[in-house]
Short mmCIF file of C-alpha atoms in Angstrom, two decimals:
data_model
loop_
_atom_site.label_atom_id
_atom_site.label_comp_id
_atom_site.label_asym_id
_atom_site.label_seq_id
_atom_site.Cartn_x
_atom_site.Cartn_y
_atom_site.Cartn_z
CA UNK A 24 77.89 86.19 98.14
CA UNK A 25 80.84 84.62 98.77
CA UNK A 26 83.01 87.24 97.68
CA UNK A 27 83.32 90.50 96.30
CA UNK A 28 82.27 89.75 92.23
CA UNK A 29 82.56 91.81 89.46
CA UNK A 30 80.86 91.92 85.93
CA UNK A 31 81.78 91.37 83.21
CA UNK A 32 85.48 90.13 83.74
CA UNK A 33 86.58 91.50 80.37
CA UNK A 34 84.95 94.24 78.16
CA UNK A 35 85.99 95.73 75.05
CA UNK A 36 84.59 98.73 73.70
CA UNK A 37 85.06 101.41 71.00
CA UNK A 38 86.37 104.79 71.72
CA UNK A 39 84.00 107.54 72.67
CA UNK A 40 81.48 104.42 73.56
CA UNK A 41 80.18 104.41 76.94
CA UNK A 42 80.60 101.36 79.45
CA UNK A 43 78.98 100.75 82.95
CA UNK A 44 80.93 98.41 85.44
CA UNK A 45 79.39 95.93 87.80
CA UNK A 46 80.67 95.18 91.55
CA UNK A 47 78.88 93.18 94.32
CA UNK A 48 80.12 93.67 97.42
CA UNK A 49 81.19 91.26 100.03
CA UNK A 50 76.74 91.50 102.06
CA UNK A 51 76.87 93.47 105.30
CA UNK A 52 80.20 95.14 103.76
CA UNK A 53 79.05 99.24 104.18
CA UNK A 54 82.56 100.74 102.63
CA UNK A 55 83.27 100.12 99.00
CA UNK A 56 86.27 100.76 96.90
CA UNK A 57 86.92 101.26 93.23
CA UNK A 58 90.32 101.15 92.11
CA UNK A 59 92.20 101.28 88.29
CA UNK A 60 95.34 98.40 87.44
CA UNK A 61 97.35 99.47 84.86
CA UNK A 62 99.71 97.03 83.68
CA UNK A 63 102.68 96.83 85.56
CA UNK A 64 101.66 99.12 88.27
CA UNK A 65 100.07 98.79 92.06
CA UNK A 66 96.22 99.64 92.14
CA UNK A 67 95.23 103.70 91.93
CA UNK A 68 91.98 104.91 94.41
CA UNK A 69 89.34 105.94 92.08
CA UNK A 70 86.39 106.51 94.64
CA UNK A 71 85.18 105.15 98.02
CA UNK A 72 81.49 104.70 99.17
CA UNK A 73 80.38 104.53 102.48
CA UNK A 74 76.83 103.35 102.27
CA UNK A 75 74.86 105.12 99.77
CA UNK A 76 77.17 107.89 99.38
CA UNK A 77 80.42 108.71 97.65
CA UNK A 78 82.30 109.75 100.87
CA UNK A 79 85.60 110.35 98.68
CA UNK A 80 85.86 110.27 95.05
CA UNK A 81 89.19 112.42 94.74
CA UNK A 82 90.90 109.70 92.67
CA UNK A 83 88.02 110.07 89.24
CA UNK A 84 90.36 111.10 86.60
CA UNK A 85 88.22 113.64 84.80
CA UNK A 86 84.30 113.86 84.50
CA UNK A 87 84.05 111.09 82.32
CA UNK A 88 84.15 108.72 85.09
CA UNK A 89 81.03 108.16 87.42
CA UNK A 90 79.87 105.88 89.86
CA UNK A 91 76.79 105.30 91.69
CA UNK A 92 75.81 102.57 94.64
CA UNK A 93 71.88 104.03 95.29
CA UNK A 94 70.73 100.96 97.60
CA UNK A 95 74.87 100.73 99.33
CA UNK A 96 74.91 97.42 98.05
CA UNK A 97 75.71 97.09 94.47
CA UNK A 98 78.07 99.57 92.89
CA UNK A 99 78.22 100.68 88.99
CA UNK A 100 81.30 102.75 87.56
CA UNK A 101 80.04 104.51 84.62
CA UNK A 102 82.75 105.73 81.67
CA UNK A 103 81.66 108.41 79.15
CA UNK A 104 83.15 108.88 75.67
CA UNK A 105 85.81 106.04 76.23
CA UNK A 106 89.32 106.88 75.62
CA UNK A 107 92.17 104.43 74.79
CA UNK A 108 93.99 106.05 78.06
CA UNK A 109 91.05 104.11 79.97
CA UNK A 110 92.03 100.31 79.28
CA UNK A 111 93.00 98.87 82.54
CA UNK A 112 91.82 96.40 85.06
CA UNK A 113 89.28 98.04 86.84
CA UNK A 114 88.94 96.29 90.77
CA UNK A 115 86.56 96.71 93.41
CA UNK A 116 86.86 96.26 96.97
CA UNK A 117 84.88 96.63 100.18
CA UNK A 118 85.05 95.89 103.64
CA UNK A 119 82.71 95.63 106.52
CA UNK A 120 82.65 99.22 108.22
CA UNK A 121 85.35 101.29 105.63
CA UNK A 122 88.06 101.94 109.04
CA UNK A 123 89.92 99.79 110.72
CA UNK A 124 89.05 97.04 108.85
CA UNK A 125 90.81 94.40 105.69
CA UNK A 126 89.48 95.69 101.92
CA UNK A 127 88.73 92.62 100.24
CA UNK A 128 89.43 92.95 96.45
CA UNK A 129 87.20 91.59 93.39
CA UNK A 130 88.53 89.54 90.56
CA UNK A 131 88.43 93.24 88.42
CA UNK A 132 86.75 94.33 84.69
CA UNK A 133 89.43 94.24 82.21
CA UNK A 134 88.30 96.82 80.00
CA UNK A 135 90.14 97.61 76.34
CA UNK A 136 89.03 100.56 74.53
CA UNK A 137 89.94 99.77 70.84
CA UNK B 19 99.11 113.15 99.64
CA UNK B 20 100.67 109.88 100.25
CA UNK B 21 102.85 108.57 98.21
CA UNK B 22 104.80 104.99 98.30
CA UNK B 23 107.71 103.54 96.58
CA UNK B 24 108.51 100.06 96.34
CA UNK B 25 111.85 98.26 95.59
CA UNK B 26 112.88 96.17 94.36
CA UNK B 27 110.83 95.94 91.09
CA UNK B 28 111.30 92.19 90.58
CA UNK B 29 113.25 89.88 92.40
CA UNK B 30 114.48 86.43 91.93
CA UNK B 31 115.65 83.86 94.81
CA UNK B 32 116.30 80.50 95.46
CA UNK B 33 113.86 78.31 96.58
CA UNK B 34 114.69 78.07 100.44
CA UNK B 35 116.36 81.11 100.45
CA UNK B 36 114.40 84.64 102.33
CA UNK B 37 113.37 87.35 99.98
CA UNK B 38 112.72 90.99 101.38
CA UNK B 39 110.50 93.79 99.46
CA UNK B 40 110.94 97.45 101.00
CA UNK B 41 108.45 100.27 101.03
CA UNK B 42 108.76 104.08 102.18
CA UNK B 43 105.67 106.19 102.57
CA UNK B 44 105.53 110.27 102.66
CA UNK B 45 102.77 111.02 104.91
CA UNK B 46 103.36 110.91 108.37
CA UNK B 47 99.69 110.33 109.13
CA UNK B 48 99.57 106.81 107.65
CA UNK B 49 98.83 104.50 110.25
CA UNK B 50 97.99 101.02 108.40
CA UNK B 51 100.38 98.83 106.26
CA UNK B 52 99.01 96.30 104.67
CA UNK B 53 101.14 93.69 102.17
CA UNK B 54 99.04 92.01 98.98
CA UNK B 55 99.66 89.58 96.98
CA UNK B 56 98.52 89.06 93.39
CA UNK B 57 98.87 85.90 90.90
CA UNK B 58 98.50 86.08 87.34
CA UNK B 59 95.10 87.03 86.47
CA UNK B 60 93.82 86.83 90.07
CA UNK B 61 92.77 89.57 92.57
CA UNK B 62 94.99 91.14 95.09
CA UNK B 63 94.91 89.48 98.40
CA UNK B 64 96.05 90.38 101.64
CA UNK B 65 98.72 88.34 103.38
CA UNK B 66 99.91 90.46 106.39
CA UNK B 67 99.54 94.03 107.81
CA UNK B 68 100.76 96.06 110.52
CA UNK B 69 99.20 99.27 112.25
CA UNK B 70 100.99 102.55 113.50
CA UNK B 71 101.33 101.28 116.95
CA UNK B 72 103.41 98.20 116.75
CA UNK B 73 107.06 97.93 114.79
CA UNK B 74 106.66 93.67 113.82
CA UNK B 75 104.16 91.38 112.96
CA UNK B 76 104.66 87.55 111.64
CA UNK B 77 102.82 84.62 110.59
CA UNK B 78 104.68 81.65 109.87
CA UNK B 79 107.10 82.62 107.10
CA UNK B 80 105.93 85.78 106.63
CA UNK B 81 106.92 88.92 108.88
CA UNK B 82 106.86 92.75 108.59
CA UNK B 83 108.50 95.12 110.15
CA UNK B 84 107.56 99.21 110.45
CA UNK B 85 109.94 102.15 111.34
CA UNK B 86 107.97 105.28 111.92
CA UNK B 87 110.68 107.51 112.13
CA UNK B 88 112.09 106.44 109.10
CA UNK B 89 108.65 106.41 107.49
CA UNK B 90 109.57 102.86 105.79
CA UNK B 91 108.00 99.01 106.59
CA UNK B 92 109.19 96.00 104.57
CA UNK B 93 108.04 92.49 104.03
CA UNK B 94 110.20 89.23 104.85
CA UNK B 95 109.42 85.95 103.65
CA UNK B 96 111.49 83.54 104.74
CA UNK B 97 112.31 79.58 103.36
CA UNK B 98 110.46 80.69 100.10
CA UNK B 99 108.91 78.35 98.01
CA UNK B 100 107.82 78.12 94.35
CA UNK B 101 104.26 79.06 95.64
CA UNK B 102 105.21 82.29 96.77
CA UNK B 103 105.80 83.50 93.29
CA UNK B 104 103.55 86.34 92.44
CA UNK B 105 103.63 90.19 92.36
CA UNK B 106 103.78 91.47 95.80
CA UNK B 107 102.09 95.03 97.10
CA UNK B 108 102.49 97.46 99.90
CA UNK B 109 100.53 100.19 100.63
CA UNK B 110 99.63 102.48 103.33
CA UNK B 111 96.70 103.91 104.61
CA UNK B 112 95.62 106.77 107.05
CA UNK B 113 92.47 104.69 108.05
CA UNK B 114 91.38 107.72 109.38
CA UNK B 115 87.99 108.35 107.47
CA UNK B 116 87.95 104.70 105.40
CA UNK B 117 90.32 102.04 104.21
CA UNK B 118 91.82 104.26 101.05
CA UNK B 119 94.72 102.55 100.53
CA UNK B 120 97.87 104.20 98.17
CA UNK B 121 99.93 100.99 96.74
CA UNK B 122 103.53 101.03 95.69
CA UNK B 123 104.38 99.92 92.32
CA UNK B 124 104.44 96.09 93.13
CA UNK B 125 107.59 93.55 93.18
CA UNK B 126 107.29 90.45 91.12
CA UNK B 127 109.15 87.62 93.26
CA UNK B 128 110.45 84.35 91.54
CA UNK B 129 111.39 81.61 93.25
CA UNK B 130 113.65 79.21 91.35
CA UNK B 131 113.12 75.60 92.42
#
């Protein structure tokens, strides 16, 4: 595609519900990023793929928060037992080798845990 | 790790008028500075960056400027215009093994026309 798209753009859930997160990368892009927006602040590293494999995922929270890219194309962030703490814009970003190279940022998943 | 303040928080100018956002990083080992900016609603986009080995970059009426030793790089638009109103963040980066990137809190810019 075009650019780097994410589904669904907003998503409310329950708490303790679980919620999976869409991102397409930018094709031919082998790094991807996940990153967490809370209101009023910059954008906080969650997890970075290079290819198929999670080469850093020091920013996950706790273990409630998964994420998975098995063909390094299309990534999924995965949220167990939902927690009000959670609601944020969720973003995506990849870029075409993961050094030395511009991270180009998806529209993000607003997600509200109610 | 890294860690990055950003001042001001918000800042308001006159349209025509140069408006200049400062950032300090921790870690010495960052090498890559890049500058995003984000509208209402929209995704963060990059408008400028600047590696370890050079101390100024600009592009039209945007610049940025890096001081190692200081450990600090800030952003300078210049004849601003109503346009450039948005929320404005740096970050920095080791680039070492990927583009993880540690953002500073963000500086909403208004330009009053």
């Amino acid at each position: 595609g075009a650019g780097v798209s994410q589904t669904p753009s907003n998503k409310v859930t329950e708490k303790g519900k679980y919620v999976e997160l869409r991102c397409d990368p930018i094709s031919g892009h082998t790094a991807l990023y996940w990153y967490r927006q809370s209101l009023g602040q910059g954008p906080e590293f969650l997890i970075y793929f290079q290819g198929t494999g999670a080469a850093d995922d020091s920013g996950l929270p706790n273990d409630r928060f998964f994420a998975v890219r098995p063909e390094g194309s299309v990534s999924t962030l995965k949220i167990q037992r939902t927690e009000r703490g959670d609601s944020a814009v969720y973003l995506c970003a990849s870029s075409s080798t993961g050094s030395d190279t511009e991270a180009f940022f998806g529209q993000g998943t607003r997600l509200t845990v109610v | 790790g890294e860690n990055v303040e950003q001042h001001p928080s918000t800042l308001s100018v006159q349209e025509g008028d140069s408006a200049v956002i400062k950032c300090t990083y921790s870690d010495s080992a960052s090498n890559y500075f890049p500058w995003y900016k984000q509208e209402l609603g929209k995704r963060p986009q990059l408008i400028i960056d600047i590696r370890s080995n050079v101390g100024e970059k600009k592009d039209q009426r945007i610049a940025v400027t890096l001081n190692k030793t200081a450990k600090h790089f800030s952003l300078h638009i210049t004849e601003t215009q109503p346009e450039d109103s948005a929320v404005y963040f740096c970050a920095a980066s080791t680039m070492e093994y990927g583009n993880k990137l540690v953002f500073g809190a963000g500086t909403i810019l208004r330009v009053k026309s």
